[in-house]
Coordinates of C-alpha atoms in Angstrom, one line a residue:
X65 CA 0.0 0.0 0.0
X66 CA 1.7 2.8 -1.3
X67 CA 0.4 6.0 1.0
X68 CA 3.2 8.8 -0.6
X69 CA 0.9 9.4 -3.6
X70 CA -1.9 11.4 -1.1
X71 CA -2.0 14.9 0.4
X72 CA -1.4 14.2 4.2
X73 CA -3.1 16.9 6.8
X74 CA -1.1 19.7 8.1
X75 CA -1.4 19.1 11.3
X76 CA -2.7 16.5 14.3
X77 CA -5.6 17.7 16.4
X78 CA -5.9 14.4 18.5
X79 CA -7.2 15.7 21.7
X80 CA -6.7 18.8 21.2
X81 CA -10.4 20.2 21.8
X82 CA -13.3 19.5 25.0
X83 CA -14.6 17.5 22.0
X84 CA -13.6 14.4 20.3
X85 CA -12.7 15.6 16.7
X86 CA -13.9 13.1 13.6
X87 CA -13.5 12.9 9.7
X88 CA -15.3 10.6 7.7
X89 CA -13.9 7.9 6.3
X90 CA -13.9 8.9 2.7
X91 CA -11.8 11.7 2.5
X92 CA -9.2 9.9 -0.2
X93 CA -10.1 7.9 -3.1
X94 CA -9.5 4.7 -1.2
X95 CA -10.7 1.9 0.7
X96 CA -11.8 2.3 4.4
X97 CA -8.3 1.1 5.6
X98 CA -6.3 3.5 3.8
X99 CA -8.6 6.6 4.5
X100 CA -8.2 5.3 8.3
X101 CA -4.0 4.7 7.7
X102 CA -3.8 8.2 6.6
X103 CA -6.8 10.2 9.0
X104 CA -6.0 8.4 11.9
X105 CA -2.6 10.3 13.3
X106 CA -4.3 13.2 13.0
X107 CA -7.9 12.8 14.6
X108 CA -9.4 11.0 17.6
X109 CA -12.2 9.1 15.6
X110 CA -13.3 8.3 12.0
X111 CA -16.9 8.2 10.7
X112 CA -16.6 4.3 9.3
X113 CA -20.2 5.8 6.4
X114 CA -22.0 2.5 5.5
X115 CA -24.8 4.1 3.3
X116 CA -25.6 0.7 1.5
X117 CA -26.8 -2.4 3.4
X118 CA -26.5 -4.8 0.4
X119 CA -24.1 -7.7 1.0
X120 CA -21.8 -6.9 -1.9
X121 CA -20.5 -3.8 0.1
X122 CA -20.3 -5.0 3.2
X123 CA -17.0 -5.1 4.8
X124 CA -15.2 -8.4 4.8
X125 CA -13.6 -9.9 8.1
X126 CA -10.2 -9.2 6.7
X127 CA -10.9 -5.4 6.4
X128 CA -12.5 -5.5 9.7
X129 CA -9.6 -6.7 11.7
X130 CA -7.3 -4.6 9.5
X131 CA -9.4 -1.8 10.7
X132 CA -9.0 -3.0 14.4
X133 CA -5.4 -3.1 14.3
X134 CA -5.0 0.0 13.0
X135 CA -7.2 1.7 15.6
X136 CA -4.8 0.9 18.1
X137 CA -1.6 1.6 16.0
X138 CA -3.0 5.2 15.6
X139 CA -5.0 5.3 19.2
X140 CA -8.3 6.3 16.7
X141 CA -11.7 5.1 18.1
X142 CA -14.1 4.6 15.2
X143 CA -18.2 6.0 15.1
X144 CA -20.4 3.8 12.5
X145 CA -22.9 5.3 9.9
X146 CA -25.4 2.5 9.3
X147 CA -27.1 2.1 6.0
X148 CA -29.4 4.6 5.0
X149 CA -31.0 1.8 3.0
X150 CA -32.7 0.0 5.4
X151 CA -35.9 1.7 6.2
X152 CA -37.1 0.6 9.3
X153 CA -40.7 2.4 9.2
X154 CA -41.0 0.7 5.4
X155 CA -44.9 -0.2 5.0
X156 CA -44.0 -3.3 3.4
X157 CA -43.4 -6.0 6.5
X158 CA -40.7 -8.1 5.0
X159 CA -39.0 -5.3 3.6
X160 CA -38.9 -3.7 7.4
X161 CA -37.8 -6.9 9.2
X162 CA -35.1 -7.1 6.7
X163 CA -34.0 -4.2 6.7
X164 CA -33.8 -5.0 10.8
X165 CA -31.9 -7.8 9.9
X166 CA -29.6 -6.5 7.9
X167 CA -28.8 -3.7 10.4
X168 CA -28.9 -5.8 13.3
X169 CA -25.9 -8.3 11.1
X170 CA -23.9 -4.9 10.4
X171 CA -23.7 -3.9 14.0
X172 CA -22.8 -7.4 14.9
X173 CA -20.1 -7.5 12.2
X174 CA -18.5 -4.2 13.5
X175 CA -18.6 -5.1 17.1
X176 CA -14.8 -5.8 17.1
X177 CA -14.4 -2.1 16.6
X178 CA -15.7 -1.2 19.6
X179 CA -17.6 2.0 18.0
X180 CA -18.4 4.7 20.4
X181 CA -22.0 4.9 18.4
X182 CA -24.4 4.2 15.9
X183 CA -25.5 6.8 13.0
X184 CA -29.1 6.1 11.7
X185 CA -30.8 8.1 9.7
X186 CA -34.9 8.1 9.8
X187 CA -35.4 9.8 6.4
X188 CA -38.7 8.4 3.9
X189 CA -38.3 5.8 1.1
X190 CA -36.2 7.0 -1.7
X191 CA -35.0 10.2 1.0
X192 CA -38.2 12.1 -0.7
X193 CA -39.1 15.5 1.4
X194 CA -42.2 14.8 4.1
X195 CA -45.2 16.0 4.2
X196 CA -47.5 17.1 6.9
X197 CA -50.0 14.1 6.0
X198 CA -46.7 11.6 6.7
X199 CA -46.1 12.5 10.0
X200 CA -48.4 10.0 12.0
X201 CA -47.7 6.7 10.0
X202 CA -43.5 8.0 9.7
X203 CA -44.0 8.2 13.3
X204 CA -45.8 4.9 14.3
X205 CA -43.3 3.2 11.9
X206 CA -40.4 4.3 13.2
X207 CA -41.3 3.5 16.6
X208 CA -42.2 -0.3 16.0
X209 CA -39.0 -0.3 13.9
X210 CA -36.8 0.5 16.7
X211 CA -38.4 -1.4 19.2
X212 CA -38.1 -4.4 16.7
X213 CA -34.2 -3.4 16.5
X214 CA -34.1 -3.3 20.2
X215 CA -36.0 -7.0 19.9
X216 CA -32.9 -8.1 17.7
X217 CA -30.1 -7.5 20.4
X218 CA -29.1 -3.7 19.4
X219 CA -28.3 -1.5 22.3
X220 CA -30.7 1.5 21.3
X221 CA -28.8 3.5 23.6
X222 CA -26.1 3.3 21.3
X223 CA -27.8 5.1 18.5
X224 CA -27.7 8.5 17.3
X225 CA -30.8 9.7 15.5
X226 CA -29.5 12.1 12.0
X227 CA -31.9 14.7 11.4
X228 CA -32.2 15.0 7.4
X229 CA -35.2 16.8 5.5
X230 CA -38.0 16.1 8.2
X231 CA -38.7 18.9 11.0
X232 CA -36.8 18.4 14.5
X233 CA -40.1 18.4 16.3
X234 CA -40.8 15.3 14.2
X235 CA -38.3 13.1 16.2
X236 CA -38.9 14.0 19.4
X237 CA -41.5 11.5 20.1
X238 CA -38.8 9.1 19.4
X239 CA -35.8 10.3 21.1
X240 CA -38.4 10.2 24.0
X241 CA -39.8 7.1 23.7
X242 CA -36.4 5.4 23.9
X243 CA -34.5 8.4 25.6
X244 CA -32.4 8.2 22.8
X245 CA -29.9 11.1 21.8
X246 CA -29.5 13.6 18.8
X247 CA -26.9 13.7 16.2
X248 CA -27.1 17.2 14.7
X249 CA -26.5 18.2 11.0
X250 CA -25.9 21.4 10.6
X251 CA -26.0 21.5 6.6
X252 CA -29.3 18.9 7.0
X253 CA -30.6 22.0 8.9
X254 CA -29.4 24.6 6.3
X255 CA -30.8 22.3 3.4
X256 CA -34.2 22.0 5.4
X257 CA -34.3 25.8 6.1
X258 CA -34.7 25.1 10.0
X259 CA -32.7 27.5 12.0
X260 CA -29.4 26.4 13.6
X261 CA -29.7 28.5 16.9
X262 CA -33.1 27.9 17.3
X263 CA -32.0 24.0 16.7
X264 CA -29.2 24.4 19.1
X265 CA -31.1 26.7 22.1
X266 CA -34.4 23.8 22.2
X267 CA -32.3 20.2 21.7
X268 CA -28.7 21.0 23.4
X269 CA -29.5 18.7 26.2
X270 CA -30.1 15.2 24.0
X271 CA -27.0 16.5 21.3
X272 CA -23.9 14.8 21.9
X273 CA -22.5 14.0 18.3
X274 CA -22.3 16.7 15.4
X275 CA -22.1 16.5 11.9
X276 CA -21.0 19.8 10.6
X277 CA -20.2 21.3 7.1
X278 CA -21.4 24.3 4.4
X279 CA -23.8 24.3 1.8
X280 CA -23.1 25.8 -1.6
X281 CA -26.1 26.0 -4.5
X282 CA -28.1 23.4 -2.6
X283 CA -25.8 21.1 -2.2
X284 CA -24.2 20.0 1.6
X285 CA -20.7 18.2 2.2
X286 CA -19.0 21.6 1.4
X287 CA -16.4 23.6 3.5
X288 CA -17.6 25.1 6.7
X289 CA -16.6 28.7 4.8
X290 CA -19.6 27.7 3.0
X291 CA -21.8 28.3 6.5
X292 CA -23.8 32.0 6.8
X293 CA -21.5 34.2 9.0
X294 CA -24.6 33.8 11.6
X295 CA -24.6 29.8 11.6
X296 CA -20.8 29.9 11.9
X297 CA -21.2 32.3 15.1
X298 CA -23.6 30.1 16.4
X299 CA -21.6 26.8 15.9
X300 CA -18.6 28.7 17.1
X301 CA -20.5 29.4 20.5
X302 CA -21.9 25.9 20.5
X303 CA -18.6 24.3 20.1
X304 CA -17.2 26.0 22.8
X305 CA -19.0 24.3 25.5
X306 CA -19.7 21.1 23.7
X307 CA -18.0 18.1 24.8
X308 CA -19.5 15.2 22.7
X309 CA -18.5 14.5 19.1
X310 CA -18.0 16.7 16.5
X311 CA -17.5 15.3 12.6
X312 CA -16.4 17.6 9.9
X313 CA -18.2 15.8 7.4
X314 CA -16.6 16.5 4.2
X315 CA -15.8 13.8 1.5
X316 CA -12.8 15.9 -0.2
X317 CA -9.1 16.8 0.7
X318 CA -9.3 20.3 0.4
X319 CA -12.4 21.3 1.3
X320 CA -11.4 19.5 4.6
X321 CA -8.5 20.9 5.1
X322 CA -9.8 23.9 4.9
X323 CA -12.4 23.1 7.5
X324 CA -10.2 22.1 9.9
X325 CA -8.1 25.5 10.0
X326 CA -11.5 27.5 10.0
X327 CA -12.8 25.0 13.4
X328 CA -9.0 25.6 14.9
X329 CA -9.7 29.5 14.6
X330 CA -13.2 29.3 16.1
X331 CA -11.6 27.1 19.2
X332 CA -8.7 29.7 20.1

């Protein structure tokens, strides 16, 4: 594995901030193991993004002890995004117990890696925007689908619930159902036009993990320069006093690296 040929990161911010710093896991054109080889000096965890559940990319054992050992070599912990196929609120029953099953399978394949959390996003079939007239059945299926996950052996308490196009008020019923707590997306929020302080100010007590990044012409994954000057005041205040995980989400180099020097001069 030749590593020479890629851009390496200026600097190391392992525990360098009050929270634990994260990249995701495909940052270089590269299998998980070499994005890890290369993030994993400089961070304290990497986003391990599983966005498909079908068994053609599902990591092999081989990769998954590789993975293991080179947690430890670089002292990185490791947060998993699970599928974003696998609705668990589907209306069709067979497609919801499978998609249970393969998520349940996933977690169980990744236990080796000890992941701090699980990512799952609650978004409707095909990621299509809600509607008012969705809410109730969204609602009622996503409730039997996690208590059917919690049925399959998943520690529920382990999860952290994505908001994506749907309204925060929209999850609350199920963070409090199974007291479960909040990953916030800041460019999900931007995209959705809900309104980052307002966000911040009502759910700060059930956010512990952060997904942040810009929007440019509709689009999210860009650099945090891409932020309003008012959202990057407010995630500059937020951050400040945050202690959980925070995961500059951003699948390119550059725009990474970029995003890391903007969060060091927010945090000085």
């Amino acid at each position: 594995m030749n590593l020479t040929a890629y851009p390496r990161l200026p600097q190391s911010w392992k525990n360098h901030y009050p929270f634990r710093l994260a990249c995701p896991s495909f940052v270089y054109p590269a299998d998980y193991d070499v994005n890890v080889d290369l993030l994993g000096p400089f961070v304290d965890d990497i986003e391990l993004l599983f966005f498909e559940a079908r068994p053609a990319v599902s990591p092999e054992r081989a990769l998954i002890r590789r993975l293991k050992d080179l947690g430890a070599r670089h002292a990185v912990g490791y947060l998993t995004h699970l599928p974003t196929d696998s609705l668990l609120f589907d209306t069709d029953p067979d497609r919801r117990l499978t998609a249970i099953d393969e998520l349940a399978g996933l977690r169980r394949l990744l236990a080796p890696l000890q992941p701090a959390y699980d990512i799952l996003h609650l978004e409707m079939d095909g990621g299509r925007r809600p509607t008012v007239r969705d809410r109730g059945q969204w609602e009622q299926g996503v409730i039997e689908g996690l208590a059917r996950l919690a049925d399959a052996g998943i520690d529920l308490s382990r999860l952290r619930i994505e908001n994506q196009s749907a309204p925060l008020e929209w999850i609350a019923p199920v963070l409090e159902t199974f007291d479960l707590r909040l990953c916030l997306d800041i460019g999900h929020l931007a995209l959705s036009g809900q309104d980052l302080e307002r966000a911040v100010a009502r759910w700060h007590a059930r956010i512990d993990a952060t997904h942040v990044h810009g929007v440019h012409n509709g689009r999210d994954h860009h650099s945090l320069d891409c932020l309003s000057m008012r959202d990057q005041a407010v995630l500059q205040d937020f951050l400040r006093s945050f202690d959980g995980s925070v995961c500059v989400e951003i699948f390119d180099f550059e725009a990474l690296s970029t995003s890391l020097r903007r969060l060091a001069q927010w945090m000085r």
